[in-house]
PDB file of C-alpha atoms and ligand atoms in Angstrom:
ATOM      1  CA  UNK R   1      46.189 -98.700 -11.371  1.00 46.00           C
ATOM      2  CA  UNK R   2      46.522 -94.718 -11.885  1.00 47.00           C
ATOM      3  CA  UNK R   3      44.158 -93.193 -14.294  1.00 46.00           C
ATOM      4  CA  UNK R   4      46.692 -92.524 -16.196  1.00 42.00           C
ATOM      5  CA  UNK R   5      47.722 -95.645 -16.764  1.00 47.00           C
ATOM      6  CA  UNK R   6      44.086 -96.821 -17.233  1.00 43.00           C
ATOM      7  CA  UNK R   7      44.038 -94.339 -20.061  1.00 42.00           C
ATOM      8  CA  UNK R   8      47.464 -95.535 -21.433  1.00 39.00           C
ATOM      9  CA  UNK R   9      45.793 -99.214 -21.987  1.00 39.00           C
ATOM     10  CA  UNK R  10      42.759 -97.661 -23.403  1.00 40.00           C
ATOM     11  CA  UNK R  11      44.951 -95.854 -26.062  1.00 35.00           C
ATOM     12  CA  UNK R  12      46.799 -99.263 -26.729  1.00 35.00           C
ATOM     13  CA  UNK R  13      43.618-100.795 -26.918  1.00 38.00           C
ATOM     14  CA  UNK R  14      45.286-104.039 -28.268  1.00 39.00           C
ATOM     15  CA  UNK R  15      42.296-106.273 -26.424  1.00 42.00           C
ATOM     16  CA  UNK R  16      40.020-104.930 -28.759  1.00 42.00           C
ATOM     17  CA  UNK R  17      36.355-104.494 -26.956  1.00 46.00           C
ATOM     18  CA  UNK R  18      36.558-104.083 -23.037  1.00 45.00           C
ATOM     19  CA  UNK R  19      34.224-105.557 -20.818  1.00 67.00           C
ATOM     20  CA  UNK R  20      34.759-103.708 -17.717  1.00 90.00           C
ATOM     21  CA  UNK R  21      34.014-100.644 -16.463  1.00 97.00           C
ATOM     22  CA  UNK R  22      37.728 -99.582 -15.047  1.00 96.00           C
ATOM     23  CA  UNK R  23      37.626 -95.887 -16.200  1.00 97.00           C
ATOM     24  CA  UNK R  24      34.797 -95.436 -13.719  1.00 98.00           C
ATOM     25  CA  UNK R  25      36.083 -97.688 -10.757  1.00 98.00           C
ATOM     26  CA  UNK R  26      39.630 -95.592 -11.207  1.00 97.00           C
ATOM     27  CA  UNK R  27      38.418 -92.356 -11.653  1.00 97.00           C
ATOM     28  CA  UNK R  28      35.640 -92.722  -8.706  1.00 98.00           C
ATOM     29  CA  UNK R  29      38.406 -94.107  -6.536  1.00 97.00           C
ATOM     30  CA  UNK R  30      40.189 -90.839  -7.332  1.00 96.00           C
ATOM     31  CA  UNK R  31      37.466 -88.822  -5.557  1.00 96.00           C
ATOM     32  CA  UNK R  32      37.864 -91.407  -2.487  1.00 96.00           C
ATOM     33  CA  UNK R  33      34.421 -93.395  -3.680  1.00 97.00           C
ATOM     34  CA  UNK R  34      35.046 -97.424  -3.677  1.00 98.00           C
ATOM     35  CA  UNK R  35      32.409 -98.474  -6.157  1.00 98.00           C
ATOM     36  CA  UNK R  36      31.573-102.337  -5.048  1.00 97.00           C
ATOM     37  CA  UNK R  37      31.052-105.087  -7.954  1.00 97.00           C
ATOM     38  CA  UNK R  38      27.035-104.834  -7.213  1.00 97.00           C
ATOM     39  CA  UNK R  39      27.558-100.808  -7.718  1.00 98.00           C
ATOM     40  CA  UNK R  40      29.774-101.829 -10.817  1.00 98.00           C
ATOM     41  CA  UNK R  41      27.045-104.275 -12.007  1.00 97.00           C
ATOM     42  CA  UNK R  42      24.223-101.629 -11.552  1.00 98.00           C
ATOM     43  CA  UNK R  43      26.727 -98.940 -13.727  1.00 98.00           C
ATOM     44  CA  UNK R  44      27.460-102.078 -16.810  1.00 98.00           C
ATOM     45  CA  UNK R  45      23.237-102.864 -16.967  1.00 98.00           C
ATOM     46  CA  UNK R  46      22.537 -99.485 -16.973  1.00 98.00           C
ATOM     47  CA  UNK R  47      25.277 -98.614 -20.031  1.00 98.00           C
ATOM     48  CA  UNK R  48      23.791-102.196 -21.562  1.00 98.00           C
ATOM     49  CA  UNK R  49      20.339-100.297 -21.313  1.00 98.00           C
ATOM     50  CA  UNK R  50      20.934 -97.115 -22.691  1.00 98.00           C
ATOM     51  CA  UNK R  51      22.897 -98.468 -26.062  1.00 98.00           C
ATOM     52  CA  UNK R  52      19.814-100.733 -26.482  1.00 98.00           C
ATOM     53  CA  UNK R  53      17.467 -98.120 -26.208  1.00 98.00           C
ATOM     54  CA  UNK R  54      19.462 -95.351 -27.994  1.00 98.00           C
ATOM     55  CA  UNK R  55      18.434 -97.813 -31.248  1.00 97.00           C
ATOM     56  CA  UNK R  56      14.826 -96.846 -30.882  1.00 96.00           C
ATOM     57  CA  UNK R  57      14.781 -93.335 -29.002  1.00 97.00           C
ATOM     58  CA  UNK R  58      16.838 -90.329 -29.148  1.00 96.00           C
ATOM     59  CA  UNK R  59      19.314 -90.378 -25.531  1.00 98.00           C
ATOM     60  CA  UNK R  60      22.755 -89.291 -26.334  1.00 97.00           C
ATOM     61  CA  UNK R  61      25.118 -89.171 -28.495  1.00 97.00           C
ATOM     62  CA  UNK R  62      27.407 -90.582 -26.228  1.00 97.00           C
ATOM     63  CA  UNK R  63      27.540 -93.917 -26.696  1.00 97.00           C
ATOM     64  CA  UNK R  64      31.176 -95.908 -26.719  1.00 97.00           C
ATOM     65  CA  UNK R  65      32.327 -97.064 -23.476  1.00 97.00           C
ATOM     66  CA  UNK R  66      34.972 -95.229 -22.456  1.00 96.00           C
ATOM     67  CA  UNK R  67      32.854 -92.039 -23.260  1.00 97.00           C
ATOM     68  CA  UNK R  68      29.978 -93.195 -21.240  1.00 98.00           C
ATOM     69  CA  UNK R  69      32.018 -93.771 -17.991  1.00 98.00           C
ATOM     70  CA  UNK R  70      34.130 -90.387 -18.166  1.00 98.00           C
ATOM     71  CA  UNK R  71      30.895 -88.179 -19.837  1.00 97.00           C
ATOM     72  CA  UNK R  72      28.007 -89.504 -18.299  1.00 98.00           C
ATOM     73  CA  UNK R  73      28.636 -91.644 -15.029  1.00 98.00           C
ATOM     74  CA  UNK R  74      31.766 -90.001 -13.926  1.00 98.00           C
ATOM     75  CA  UNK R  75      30.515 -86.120 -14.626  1.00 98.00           C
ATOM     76  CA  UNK R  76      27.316 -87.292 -12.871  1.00 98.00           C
ATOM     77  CA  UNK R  77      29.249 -88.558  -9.820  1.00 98.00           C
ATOM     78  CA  UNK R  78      31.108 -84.848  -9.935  1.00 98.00           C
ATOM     79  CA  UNK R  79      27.962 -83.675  -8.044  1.00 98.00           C
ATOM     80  CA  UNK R  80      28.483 -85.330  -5.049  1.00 97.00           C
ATOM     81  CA  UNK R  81      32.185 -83.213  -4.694  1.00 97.00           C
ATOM     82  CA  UNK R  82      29.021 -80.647  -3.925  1.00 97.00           C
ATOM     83  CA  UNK R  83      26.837 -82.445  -2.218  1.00 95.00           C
ATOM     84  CA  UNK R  84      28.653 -84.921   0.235  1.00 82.00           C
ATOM     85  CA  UNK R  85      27.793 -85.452   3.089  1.00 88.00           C
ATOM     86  CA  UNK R  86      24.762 -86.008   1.456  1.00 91.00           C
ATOM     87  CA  UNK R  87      22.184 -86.856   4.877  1.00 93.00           C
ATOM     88  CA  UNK R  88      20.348 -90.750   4.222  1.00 92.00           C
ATOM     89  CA  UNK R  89      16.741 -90.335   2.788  1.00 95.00           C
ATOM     90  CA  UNK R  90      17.680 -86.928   1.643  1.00 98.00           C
ATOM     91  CA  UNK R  91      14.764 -85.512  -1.110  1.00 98.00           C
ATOM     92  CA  UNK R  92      16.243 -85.439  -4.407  1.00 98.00           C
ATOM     93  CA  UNK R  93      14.966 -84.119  -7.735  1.00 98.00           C
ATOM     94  CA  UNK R  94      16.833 -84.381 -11.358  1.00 98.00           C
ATOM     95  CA  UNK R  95      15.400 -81.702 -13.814  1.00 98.00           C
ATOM     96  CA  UNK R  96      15.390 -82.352 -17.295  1.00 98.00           C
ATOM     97  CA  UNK R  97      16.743 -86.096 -16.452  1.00 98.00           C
ATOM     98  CA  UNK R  98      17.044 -87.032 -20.088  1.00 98.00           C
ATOM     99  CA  UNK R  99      18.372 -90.597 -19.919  1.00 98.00           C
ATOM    100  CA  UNK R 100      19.041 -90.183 -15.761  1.00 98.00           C
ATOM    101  CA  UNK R 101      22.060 -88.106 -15.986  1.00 98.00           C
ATOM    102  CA  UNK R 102      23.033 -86.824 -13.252  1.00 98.00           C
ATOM    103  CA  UNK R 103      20.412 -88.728 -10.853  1.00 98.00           C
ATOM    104  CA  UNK R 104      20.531 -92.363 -11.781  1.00 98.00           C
ATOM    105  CA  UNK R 105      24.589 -92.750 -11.193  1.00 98.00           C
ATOM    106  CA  UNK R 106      23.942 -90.540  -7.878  1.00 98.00           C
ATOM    107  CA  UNK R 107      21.098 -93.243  -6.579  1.00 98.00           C
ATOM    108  CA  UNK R 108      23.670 -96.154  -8.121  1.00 98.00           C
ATOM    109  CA  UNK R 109      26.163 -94.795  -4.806  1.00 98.00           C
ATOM    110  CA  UNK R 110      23.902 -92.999  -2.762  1.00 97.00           C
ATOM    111  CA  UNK R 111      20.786 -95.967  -2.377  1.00 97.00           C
ATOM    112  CA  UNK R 112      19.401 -94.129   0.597  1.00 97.00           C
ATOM    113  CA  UNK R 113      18.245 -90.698  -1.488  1.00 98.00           C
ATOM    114  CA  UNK R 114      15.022 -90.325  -2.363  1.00 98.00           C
ATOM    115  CA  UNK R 115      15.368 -89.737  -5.948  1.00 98.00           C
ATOM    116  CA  UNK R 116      12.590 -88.245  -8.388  1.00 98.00           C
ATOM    117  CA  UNK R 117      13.200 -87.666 -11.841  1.00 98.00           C
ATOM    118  CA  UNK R 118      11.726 -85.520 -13.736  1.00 98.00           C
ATOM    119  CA  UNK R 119      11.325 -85.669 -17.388  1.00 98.00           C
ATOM    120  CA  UNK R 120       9.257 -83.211 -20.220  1.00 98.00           C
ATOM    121  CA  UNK R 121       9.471 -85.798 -23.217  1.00 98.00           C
ATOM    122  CA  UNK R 122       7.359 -89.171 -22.052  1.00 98.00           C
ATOM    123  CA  UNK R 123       9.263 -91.332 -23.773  1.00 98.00           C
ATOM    124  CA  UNK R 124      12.692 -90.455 -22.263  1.00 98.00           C
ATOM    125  CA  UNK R 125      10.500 -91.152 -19.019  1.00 98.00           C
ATOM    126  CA  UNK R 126       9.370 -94.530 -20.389  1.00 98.00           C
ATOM    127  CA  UNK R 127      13.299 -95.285 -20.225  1.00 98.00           C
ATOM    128  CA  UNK R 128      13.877 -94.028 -16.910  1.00 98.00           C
ATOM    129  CA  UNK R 129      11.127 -96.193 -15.174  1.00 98.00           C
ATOM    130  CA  UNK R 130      12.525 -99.163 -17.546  1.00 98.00           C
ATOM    131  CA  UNK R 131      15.999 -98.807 -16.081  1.00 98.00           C
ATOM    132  CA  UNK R 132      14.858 -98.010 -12.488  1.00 98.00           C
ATOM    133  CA  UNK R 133      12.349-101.264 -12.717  1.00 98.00           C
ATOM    134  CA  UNK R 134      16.254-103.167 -14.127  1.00 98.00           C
ATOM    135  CA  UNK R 135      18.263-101.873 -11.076  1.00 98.00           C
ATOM    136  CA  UNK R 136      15.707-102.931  -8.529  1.00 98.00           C
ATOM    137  CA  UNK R 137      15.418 -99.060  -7.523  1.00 98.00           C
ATOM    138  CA  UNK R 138      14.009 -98.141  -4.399  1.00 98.00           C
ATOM    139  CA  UNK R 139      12.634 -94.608  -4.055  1.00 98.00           C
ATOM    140  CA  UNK R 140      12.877 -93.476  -7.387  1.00 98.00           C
ATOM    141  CA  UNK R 141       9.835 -91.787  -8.645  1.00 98.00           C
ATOM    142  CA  UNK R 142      10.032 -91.097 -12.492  1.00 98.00           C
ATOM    143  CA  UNK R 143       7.134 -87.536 -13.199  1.00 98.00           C
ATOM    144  CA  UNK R 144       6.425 -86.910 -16.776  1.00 98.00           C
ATOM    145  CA  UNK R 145       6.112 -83.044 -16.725  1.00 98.00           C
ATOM    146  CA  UNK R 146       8.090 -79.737 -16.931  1.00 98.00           C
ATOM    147  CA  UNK R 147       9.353 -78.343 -13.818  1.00 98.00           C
ATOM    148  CA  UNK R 148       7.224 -75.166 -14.605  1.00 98.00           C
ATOM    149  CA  UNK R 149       4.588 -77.212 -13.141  1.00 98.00           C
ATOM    150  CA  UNK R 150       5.780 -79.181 -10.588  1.00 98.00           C
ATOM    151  CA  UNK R 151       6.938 -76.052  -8.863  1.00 98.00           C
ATOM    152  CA  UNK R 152       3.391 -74.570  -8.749  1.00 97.00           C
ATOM    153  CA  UNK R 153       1.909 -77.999  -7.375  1.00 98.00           C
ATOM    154  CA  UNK R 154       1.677 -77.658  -3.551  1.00 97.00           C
ATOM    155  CA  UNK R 155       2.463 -81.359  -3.285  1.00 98.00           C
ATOM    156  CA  UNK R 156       6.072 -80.734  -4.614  1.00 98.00           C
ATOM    157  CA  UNK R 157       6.962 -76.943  -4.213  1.00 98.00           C
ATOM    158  CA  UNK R 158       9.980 -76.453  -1.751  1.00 98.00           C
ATOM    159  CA  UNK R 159       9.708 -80.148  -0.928  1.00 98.00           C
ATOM    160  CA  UNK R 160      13.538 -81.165  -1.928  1.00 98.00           C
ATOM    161  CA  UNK R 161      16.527 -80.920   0.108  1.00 98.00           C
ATOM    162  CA  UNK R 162      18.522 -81.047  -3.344  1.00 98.00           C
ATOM    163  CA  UNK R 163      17.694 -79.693  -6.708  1.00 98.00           C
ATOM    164  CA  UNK R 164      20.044 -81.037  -9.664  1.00 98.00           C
ATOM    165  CA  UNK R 165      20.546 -80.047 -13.256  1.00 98.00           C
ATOM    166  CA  UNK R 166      22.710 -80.692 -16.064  1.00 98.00           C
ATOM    167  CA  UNK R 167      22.186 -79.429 -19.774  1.00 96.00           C
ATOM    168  CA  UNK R 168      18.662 -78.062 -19.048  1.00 97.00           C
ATOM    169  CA  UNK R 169      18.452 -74.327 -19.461  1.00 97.00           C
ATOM    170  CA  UNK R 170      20.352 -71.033 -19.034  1.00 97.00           C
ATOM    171  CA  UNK R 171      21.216 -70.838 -15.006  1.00 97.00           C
ATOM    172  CA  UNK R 172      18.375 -67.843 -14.998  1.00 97.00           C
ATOM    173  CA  UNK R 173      15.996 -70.203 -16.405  1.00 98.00           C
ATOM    174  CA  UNK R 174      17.448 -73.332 -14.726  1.00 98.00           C
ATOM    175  CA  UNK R 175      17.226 -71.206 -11.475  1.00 98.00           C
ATOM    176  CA  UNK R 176      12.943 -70.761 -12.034  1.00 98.00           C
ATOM    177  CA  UNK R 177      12.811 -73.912 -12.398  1.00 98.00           C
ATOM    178  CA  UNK R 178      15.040 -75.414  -9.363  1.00 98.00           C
ATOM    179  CA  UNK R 179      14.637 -72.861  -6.707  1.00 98.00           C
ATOM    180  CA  UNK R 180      10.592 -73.036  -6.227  1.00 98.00           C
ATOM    181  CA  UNK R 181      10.698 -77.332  -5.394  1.00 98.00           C
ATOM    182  CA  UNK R 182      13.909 -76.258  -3.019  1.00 98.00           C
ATOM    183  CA  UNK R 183      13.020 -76.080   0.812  1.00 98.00           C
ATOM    184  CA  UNK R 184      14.696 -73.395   2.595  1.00 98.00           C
ATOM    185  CA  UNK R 185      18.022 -74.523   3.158  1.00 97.00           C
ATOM    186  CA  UNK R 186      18.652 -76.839   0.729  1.00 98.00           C
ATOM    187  CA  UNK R 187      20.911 -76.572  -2.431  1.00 98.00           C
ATOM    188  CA  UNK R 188      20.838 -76.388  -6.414  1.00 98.00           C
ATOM    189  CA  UNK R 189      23.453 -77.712  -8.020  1.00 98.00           C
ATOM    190  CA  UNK R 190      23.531 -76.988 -12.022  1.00 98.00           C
ATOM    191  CA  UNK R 191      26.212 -78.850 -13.844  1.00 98.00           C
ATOM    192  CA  UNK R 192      27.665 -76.463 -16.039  1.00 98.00           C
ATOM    193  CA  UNK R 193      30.954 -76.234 -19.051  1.00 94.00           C
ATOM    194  CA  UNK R 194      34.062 -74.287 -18.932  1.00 93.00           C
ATOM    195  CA  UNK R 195      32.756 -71.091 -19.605  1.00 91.00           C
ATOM    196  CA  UNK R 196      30.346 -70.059 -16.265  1.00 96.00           C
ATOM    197  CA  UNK R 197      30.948 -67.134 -14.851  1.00 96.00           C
ATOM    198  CA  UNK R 198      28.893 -64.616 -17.124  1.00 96.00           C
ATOM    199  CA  UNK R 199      26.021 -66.713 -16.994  1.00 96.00           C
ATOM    200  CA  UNK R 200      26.621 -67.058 -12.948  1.00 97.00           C
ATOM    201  CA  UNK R 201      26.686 -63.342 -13.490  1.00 96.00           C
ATOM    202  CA  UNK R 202      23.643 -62.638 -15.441  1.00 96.00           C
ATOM    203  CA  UNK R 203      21.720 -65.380 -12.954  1.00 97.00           C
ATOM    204  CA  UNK R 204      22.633 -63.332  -9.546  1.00 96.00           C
ATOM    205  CA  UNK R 205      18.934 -61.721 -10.057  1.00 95.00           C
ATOM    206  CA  UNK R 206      17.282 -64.117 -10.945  1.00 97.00           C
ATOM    207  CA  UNK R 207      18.844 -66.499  -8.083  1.00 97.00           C
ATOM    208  CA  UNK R 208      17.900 -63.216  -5.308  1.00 97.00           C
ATOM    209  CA  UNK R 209      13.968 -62.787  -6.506  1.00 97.00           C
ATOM    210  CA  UNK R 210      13.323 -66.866  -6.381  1.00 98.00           C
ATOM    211  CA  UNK R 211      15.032 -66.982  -2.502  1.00 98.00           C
ATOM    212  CA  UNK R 212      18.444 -68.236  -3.499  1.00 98.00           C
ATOM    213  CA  UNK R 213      21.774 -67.295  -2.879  1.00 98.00           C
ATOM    214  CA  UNK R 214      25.252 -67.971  -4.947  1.00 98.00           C
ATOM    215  CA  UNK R 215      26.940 -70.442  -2.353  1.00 97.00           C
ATOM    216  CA  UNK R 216      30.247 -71.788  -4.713  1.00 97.00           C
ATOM    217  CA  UNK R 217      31.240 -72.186  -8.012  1.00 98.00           C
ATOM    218  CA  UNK R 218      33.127 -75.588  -7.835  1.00 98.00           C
ATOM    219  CA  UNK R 219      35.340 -76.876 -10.506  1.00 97.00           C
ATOM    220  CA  UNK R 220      35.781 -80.349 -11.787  1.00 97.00           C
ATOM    221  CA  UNK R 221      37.924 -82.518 -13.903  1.00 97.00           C
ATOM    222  CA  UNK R 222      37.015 -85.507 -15.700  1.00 97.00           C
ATOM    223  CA  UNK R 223      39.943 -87.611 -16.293  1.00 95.00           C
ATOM    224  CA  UNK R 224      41.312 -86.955 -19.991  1.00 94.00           C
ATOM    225  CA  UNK R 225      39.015 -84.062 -20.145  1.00 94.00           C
ATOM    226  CA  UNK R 226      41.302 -81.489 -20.113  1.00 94.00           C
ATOM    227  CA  UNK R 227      38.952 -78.236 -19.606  1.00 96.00           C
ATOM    228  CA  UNK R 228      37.354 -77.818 -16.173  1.00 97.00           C
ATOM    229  CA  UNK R 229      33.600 -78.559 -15.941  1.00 97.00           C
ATOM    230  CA  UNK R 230      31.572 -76.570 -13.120  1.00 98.00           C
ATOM    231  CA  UNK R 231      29.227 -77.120 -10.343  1.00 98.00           C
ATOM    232  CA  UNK R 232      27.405 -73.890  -9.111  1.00 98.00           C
ATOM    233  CA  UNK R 233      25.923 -74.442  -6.122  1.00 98.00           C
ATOM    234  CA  UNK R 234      22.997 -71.698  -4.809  1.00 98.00           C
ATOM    235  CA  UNK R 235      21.425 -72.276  -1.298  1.00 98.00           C
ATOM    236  CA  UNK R 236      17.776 -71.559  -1.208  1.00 98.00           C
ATOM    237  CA  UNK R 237      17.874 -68.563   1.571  1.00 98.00           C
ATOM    238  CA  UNK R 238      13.745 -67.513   1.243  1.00 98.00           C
ATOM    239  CA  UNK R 239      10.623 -68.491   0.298  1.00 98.00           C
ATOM    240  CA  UNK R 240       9.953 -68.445  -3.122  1.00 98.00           C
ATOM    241  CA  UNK R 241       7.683 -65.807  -3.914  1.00 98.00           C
ATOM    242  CA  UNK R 242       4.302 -67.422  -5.467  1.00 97.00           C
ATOM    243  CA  UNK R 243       4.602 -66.059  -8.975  1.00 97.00           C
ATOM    244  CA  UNK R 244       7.260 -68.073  -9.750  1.00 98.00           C
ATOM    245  CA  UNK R 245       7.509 -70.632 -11.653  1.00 98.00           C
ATOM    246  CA  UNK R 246       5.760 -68.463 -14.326  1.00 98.00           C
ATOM    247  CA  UNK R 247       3.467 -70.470 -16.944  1.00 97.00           C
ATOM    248  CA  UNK R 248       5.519 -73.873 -19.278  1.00 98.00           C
ATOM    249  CA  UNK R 249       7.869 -71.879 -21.246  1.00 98.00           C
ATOM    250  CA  UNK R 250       7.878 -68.358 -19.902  1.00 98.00           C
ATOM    251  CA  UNK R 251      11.435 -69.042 -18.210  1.00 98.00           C
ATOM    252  CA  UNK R 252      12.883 -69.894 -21.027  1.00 97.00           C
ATOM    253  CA  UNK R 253      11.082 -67.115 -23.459  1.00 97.00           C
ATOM    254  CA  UNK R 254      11.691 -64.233 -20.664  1.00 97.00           C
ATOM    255  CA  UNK R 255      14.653 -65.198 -18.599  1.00 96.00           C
ATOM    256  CA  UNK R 256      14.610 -63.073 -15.249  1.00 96.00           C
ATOM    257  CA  UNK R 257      18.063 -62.053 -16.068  1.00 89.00           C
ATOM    258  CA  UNK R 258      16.322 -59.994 -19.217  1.00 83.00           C
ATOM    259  CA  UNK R 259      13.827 -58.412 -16.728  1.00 79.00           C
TER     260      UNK R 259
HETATM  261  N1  SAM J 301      20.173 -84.058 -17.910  1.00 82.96           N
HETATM  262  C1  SAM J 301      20.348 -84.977 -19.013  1.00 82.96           C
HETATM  263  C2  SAM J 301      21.808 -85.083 -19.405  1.00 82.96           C
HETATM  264  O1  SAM J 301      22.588 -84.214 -18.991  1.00 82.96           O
HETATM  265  O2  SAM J 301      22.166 -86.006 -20.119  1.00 82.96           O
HETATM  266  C3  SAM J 301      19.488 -84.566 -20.212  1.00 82.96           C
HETATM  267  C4  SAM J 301      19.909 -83.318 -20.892  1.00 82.96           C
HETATM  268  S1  SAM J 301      18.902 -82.961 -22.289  1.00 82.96           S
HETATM  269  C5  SAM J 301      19.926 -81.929 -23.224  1.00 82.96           C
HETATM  270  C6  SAM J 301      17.713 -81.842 -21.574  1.00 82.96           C
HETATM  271  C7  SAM J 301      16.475 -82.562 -21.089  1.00 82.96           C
HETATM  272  O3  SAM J 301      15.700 -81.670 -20.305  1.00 82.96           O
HETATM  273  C8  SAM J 301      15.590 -83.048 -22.226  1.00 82.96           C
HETATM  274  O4  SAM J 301      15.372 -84.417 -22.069  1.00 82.96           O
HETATM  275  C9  SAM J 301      14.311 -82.252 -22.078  1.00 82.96           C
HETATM  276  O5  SAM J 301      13.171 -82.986 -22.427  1.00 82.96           O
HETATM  277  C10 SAM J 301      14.332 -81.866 -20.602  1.00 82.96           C
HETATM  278  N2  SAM J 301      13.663 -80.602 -20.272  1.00 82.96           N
HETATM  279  C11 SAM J 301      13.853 -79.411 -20.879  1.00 82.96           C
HETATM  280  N3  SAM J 301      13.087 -78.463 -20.317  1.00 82.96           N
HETATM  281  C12 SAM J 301      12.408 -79.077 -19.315  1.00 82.96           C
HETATM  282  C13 SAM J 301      11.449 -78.622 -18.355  1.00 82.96           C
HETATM  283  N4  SAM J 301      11.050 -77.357 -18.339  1.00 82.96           N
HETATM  284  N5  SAM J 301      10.968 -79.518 -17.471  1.00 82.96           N
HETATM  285  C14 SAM J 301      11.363 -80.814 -17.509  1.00 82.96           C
HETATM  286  N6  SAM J 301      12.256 -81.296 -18.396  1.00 82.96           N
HETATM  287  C15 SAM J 301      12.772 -80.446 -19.283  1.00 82.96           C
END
């Protein structure tokens, strides 16, 4: 079935509740990615999870189904139009996680990454090791921390091949926090809205003092999302120099782009 068509059933919706998941197995099949029934199981427990939670914590405000499969599990999938051919065991880290957006969807299809996600608030974390321990998991380490931090820990800085964002920061402060866990030649990818290219602008210093380099700014439609959502992809060029990341909450209080 078409998308379209999937979305002309939706707005007939004359069986009521849906069960199934067929926005996401349409529109992933649109960007050439099969999504099996286990993959399709993983995506329904996970949704099941997140509504049940939502009661007690603060996750999203994205809750119906339809929503959830276009806003949260399609738009994560988006990154891998950036990432693809994404090497097996590749180091992965999600920044400001929240409930797993983009990384958990990305592990759902891509099992081999090694996925850590990091979270500031502990009990958004709490969920993420709850729906990690669901899924069966492997590789996913859930940190409770600010990327501030982890960058300055040897154990972590310029350890990942991939650095992933959405809804975080400002790209300048998004780009302090990313580029320092980045090794040298692997990628950031911050999910961004329709309107990037002045912030891409204002980030180009930032992204040159902390060893990156503007590779692409990708766009990418949701289906029945009519505005364009963007990936920008920077390739980590150079070391990071050691004074960055400065101290928890100096990124976000002086942006590099104000410097
Ligand atoms: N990425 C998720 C999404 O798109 O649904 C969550 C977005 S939510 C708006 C931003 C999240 O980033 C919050 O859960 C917040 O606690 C976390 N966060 C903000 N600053 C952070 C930092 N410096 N280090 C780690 N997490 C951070």
């Amino acid at each position: 079935m078409s998308l379209d068509a999937v979305f002309a059933v939706r707005s007939v919706g004359a069986t009521g509740k849906r069960k199934t998941l067929d926005l996401l197995e349409a529109g992933a099949k649109e960007w050439g990615l099969a999504l099996s029934p286990q993959e399709l199981e993983d995506f329904q427990l996970y949704y099941e999870q997140l509504l049940i939670w939502n009661e007690k914590i603060n996750l999203t405000s994205i809750t119906g189904r339809e929503e959830v499969q276009v806003k949260h599990f399609l738009d994560s999938l988006s990154c891998l139009q950036a990432l693809d051919p994404l090497s097996p065991g590749a180091r992965c880290i999600d920044i400001g996680a929240g409930a797993g957006f983009p990384g958990l969807p990305l592990k759902i299809v891509r099992p081999l990454m090694r996925l850590t996600l990091l979270e500031a608030t502990g009990k958004k974390a709490r969920f993420l090791e709850h729906v990690v321990r669901e899924l069966e998991l492997s590789h996913v380490e859930v940190l409770t921390g600010r990327a501030e931090d982890l960058g300055s820990r040897p154990d972590y800085r310029e350890l990942f091949d991939v650095a992933l964002a959405r809804a975080v920061a400002d790209l300048s402060v998004l780009a302090e926090y990313a580029l320092p866990l980045v090794k040298v030649g692997g990628i950031f990818v911050a999910q961004k809205g329709r309107d990037v290219q002045g912030e891409v602008d204002a980030a180009g210093r930032a992204l040159e003092l902390l060893g990156g380099r503007l590779l692409e700014i990708r766009p990418v439609w949701l289906p029945g999302v009519e505005t364009a959502r963007h990936l920008v992809v920077a390739q980590k060029v150079s070391p990071t120099p050691a004074e960055y990341p400065r101290r928890p909450g100096i990124p976000a209080k002086r942006p590099l782009s104000d410097l």
